[in-house]
Amino acid sequence: MTSPIIDFLLTRSSVPIPDLHEPAPGDADIATLIAAASRVPDHGRLAPWRFILYRGDARVEVGRKLADLAEKREGPLTETRRNQELTRFSRAPLVIGVVSSPKESIKIPQWEMLLSGGMAAMNLALAANALGYRTNMITNWYSDVPEGRAILGLAPHERVVGFVHIGTFSGTLPERPRPDPATLYADYAGPWADSSGA
């Protein structure tokens, strides 16, 4: 049995960020993307995530600040290396940062809140694809350092789930190798035991 939704999911793929171009989602489409992204498992109804839009000149400003931070961390950058940082957020017309913003809870563990953010990021990308846009999600080095997260607008207690780059793509992508689904699951066989004898 098949369905258009299954066909859609089975053909989902990421587009290289430099190949994403205008048009990008406008305000109405962005509102739809965020609404879809927020419809994920969220035990305790905590909404432990939020979204930051990087568009227009903000993408260029973020790039300048990241280049300066990279130079502060690494020393003088080559022109190629500096341009790499300058264009981190301006290669695609829209970048939406998915941010894990955990809430205080005695019932819901922090890791579950982070996973909820991951599901929000996936829903966001799928919703963009469903509207006819293409996407790519990355994190990169600046997600792992406090100074980078501050530049990107995160509070000290927040972490990056991913930056979803969104735009239009008119080409054709070759299918890349995917894991064989038959190797990824098995029926439950009891508690785990180390069969190596160690």
Short mmCIF file of C-alpha atoms in Angstrom, two decimals:
data_model
loop_
_atom_site.label_atom_id
_atom_site.label_comp_id
_atom_site.label_asym_id
_atom_site.label_seq_id
_atom_site.Cartn_x
_atom_site.Cartn_y
_atom_site.Cartn_z
CA MET A 1 0.00 0.00 0.00
CA THR A 2 1.25 3.47 -0.85
CA SER A 3 0.11 7.04 -0.40
CA PRO A 4 1.26 10.50 -1.52
CA ILE A 5 2.55 11.21 1.98
CA ILE A 6 4.66 8.04 2.09
CA ASP A 7 5.98 8.76 -1.40
CA PHE A 8 6.90 12.27 -0.22
CA LEU A 9 8.74 10.97 2.85
CA LEU A 10 10.58 8.28 0.89
CA THR A 11 11.95 10.84 -1.57
CA ARG A 12 12.96 13.57 0.90
CA SER A 13 16.51 14.82 0.44
CA SER A 14 18.70 17.76 1.34
CA VAL A 15 19.96 20.26 -1.22
CA PRO A 16 23.50 21.70 -0.97
CA ILE A 17 23.18 25.10 0.68
CA PRO A 18 24.86 27.08 -2.15
CA ASP A 19 22.21 25.73 -4.54
CA LEU A 20 19.32 27.24 -2.55
CA HIS A 21 18.15 30.53 -4.03
CA GLU A 22 15.21 32.93 -4.09
CA PRO A 23 12.33 32.85 -3.68
CA ALA A 24 12.28 32.00 0.01
CA PRO A 25 9.19 31.64 2.16
CA GLY A 26 7.44 34.92 2.93
CA ASP A 27 5.72 35.82 6.18
CA ALA A 28 2.57 33.75 5.53
CA ASP A 29 4.56 30.63 4.63
CA ILE A 30 6.89 31.14 7.59
CA ALA A 31 3.89 31.24 9.92
CA THR A 32 2.74 27.94 8.42
CA LEU A 33 6.20 26.41 8.86
CA ILE A 34 6.36 27.38 12.52
CA ALA A 35 2.85 26.08 13.14
CA ALA A 36 3.81 22.73 11.59
CA ALA A 37 7.12 22.65 13.47
CA SER A 38 5.36 23.07 16.79
CA ARG A 39 3.07 20.07 16.27
CA VAL A 40 5.48 17.53 17.74
CA PRO A 41 5.53 15.33 20.83
CA ASP A 42 6.00 17.69 23.77
CA HIS A 43 5.38 15.97 27.08
CA GLY A 44 4.21 18.41 29.69
CA ARG A 45 3.27 20.91 26.96
CA LEU A 46 6.42 22.88 27.76
CA ALA A 47 7.24 24.11 24.23
CA PRO A 48 10.96 23.64 25.03
CA TRP A 49 12.10 25.15 21.72
CA ARG A 50 11.91 28.39 19.81
CA PHE A 51 12.84 29.66 16.36
CA ILE A 52 15.09 32.48 15.17
CA LEU A 53 14.76 33.90 11.64
CA TYR A 54 17.92 34.97 9.87
CA ARG A 55 17.01 36.84 6.71
CA GLY A 56 17.93 39.96 4.78
CA ASP A 57 20.89 41.93 6.07
CA ALA A 58 20.90 40.00 9.35
CA ARG A 59 22.48 37.06 7.51
CA VAL A 60 25.40 39.25 6.44
CA GLU A 61 25.81 40.78 9.91
CA VAL A 62 25.93 37.33 11.51
CA GLY A 63 28.58 36.32 8.99
CA ARG A 64 30.78 39.29 9.89
CA LYS A 65 30.54 38.50 13.58
CA LEU A 66 31.30 34.82 13.03
CA ALA A 67 34.32 35.69 10.89
CA ASP A 68 35.61 37.96 13.64
CA LEU A 69 35.06 35.24 16.24
CA ALA A 70 36.83 32.65 14.08
CA GLU A 71 39.80 34.99 13.72
CA LYS A 72 39.86 35.58 17.46
CA ARG A 73 39.94 31.82 18.04
CA GLU A 74 42.25 30.76 15.20
CA GLY A 75 44.43 33.78 14.50
CA PRO A 76 44.61 35.56 11.12
CA LEU A 77 42.37 33.88 8.56
CA THR A 78 43.16 33.35 4.91
CA GLU A 79 40.84 35.12 2.49
CA THR A 80 39.20 31.81 1.63
CA ARG A 81 38.68 30.92 5.28
CA ARG A 82 37.30 34.36 6.12
CA ASN A 83 34.88 34.25 3.17
CA GLN A 84 33.69 30.85 4.39
CA GLU A 85 32.61 32.42 7.69
CA LEU A 86 31.27 35.61 6.10
CA THR A 87 28.82 33.59 4.00
CA ARG A 88 27.72 31.02 6.58
CA PHE A 89 24.20 32.46 6.76
CA SER A 90 23.92 34.33 3.47
CA ARG A 91 24.23 31.40 1.09
CA ALA A 92 20.51 30.61 1.40
CA PRO A 93 17.81 33.30 1.29
CA LEU A 94 16.34 32.22 4.65
CA VAL A 95 17.78 30.40 7.62
CA ILE A 96 15.61 29.38 10.57
CA GLY A 97 17.45 28.49 13.73
CA VAL A 98 15.77 25.82 15.81
CA VAL A 99 16.76 26.41 19.41
CA SER A 100 16.40 24.03 22.34
CA SER A 101 15.10 26.22 25.15
CA PRO A 102 14.52 23.81 28.04
CA LYS A 103 12.06 24.61 30.79
CA GLU A 104 12.17 23.73 34.45
CA SER A 105 10.38 20.42 35.06
CA ILE A 106 10.51 17.74 37.69
CA LYS A 107 8.90 15.23 35.32
CA ILE A 108 10.37 15.81 31.87
CA PRO A 109 14.13 15.21 31.46
CA GLN A 110 16.26 17.70 29.57
CA TRP A 111 17.24 15.15 26.96
CA GLU A 112 13.60 14.59 26.08
CA MET A 113 13.13 18.32 25.59
CA LEU A 114 16.14 18.34 23.25
CA LEU A 115 14.66 15.46 21.26
CA SER A 116 11.40 17.38 20.97
CA GLY A 117 13.42 20.21 19.43
CA GLY A 118 14.91 17.76 16.94
CA MET A 119 11.43 16.70 15.92
CA ALA A 120 10.43 20.36 15.55
CA ALA A 121 13.39 20.88 13.20
CA MET A 122 12.40 17.86 11.10
CA ASN A 123 8.77 19.01 10.91
CA LEU A 124 9.98 22.45 9.86
CA ALA A 125 12.06 21.02 7.02
CA LEU A 126 9.30 18.70 5.87
CA ALA A 127 6.75 21.51 5.92
CA ALA A 128 9.06 23.66 3.82
CA ASN A 129 9.45 20.79 1.35
CA ALA A 130 5.68 20.32 1.25
CA LEU A 131 5.29 24.00 0.30
CA GLY A 132 7.70 23.52 -2.60
CA TYR A 133 10.90 24.80 -1.01
CA ARG A 134 14.08 22.81 -0.46
CA THR A 135 16.17 22.63 2.68
CA ASN A 136 19.42 21.70 4.35
CA MET A 137 20.05 21.57 8.10
CA ILE A 138 23.47 21.99 9.72
CA THR A 139 24.91 23.01 13.09
CA ASN A 140 28.64 23.81 12.63
CA TRP A 141 31.39 24.93 15.00
CA TYR A 142 29.69 28.09 16.23
CA SER A 143 26.91 26.02 17.75
CA ASP A 144 29.39 24.44 20.15
CA VAL A 145 30.92 27.58 21.65
CA PRO A 146 29.22 30.04 24.02
CA GLU A 147 30.46 33.07 22.05
CA GLY A 148 29.01 31.66 18.84
CA ARG A 149 25.65 30.92 20.40
CA ALA A 150 25.53 34.45 21.84
CA ILE A 151 26.19 35.96 18.40
CA LEU A 152 23.34 33.89 17.01
CA GLY A 153 20.90 35.17 19.62
CA LEU A 154 20.78 32.25 22.06
CA ALA A 155 20.56 32.67 25.82
CA PRO A 156 23.26 30.95 27.92
CA HIS A 157 20.99 28.03 28.85
CA GLU A 158 19.92 27.37 25.25
CA ARG A 159 21.49 25.11 22.64
CA VAL A 160 21.31 24.86 18.87
CA VAL A 161 19.23 22.03 17.45
CA GLY A 162 19.99 23.05 13.88
CA PHE A 163 19.96 25.82 11.32
CA VAL A 164 17.46 25.02 8.58
CA HIS A 165 18.52 26.71 5.34
CA ILE A 166 15.54 27.24 3.05
CA GLY A 167 15.16 28.33 -0.55
CA THR A 168 14.20 27.23 -4.02
CA PHE A 169 16.04 24.61 -6.05
CA SER A 170 15.35 23.93 -9.71
CA GLY A 171 17.85 21.18 -10.42
CA THR A 172 17.89 17.42 -10.00
CA LEU A 173 19.83 15.69 -7.26
CA PRO A 174 21.35 12.24 -7.68
CA GLU A 175 20.08 9.75 -5.13
CA ARG A 176 22.73 9.05 -2.53
CA PRO A 177 23.18 5.64 -0.88
CA ARG A 178 20.75 5.04 1.98
CA PRO A 179 20.86 2.35 4.66
CA ASP A 180 18.98 -0.85 3.94
CA PRO A 181 15.84 -0.64 6.12
CA ALA A 182 15.89 -4.41 6.61
CA THR A 183 19.12 -4.06 8.61
CA LEU A 184 17.73 -1.41 10.95
CA TYR A 185 15.12 -3.30 12.96
CA ALA A 186 14.41 -6.61 14.65
CA ASP A 187 11.79 -8.10 16.91
CA TYR A 188 12.38 -7.75 20.61
CA ALA A 189 14.45 -10.67 21.92
CA GLY A 190 14.69 -9.92 25.64
CA PRO A 191 17.14 -7.87 27.70
CA TRP A 192 20.39 -6.98 26.04
CA ALA A 193 23.25 -9.35 26.72
CA ASP A 194 26.87 -9.11 25.66
CA SER A 195 27.28 -12.09 23.36
CA SER A 196 31.05 -11.56 23.09
CA GLY A 197 31.60 -13.17 26.53
CA ALA A 198 33.49 -10.16 27.78
#
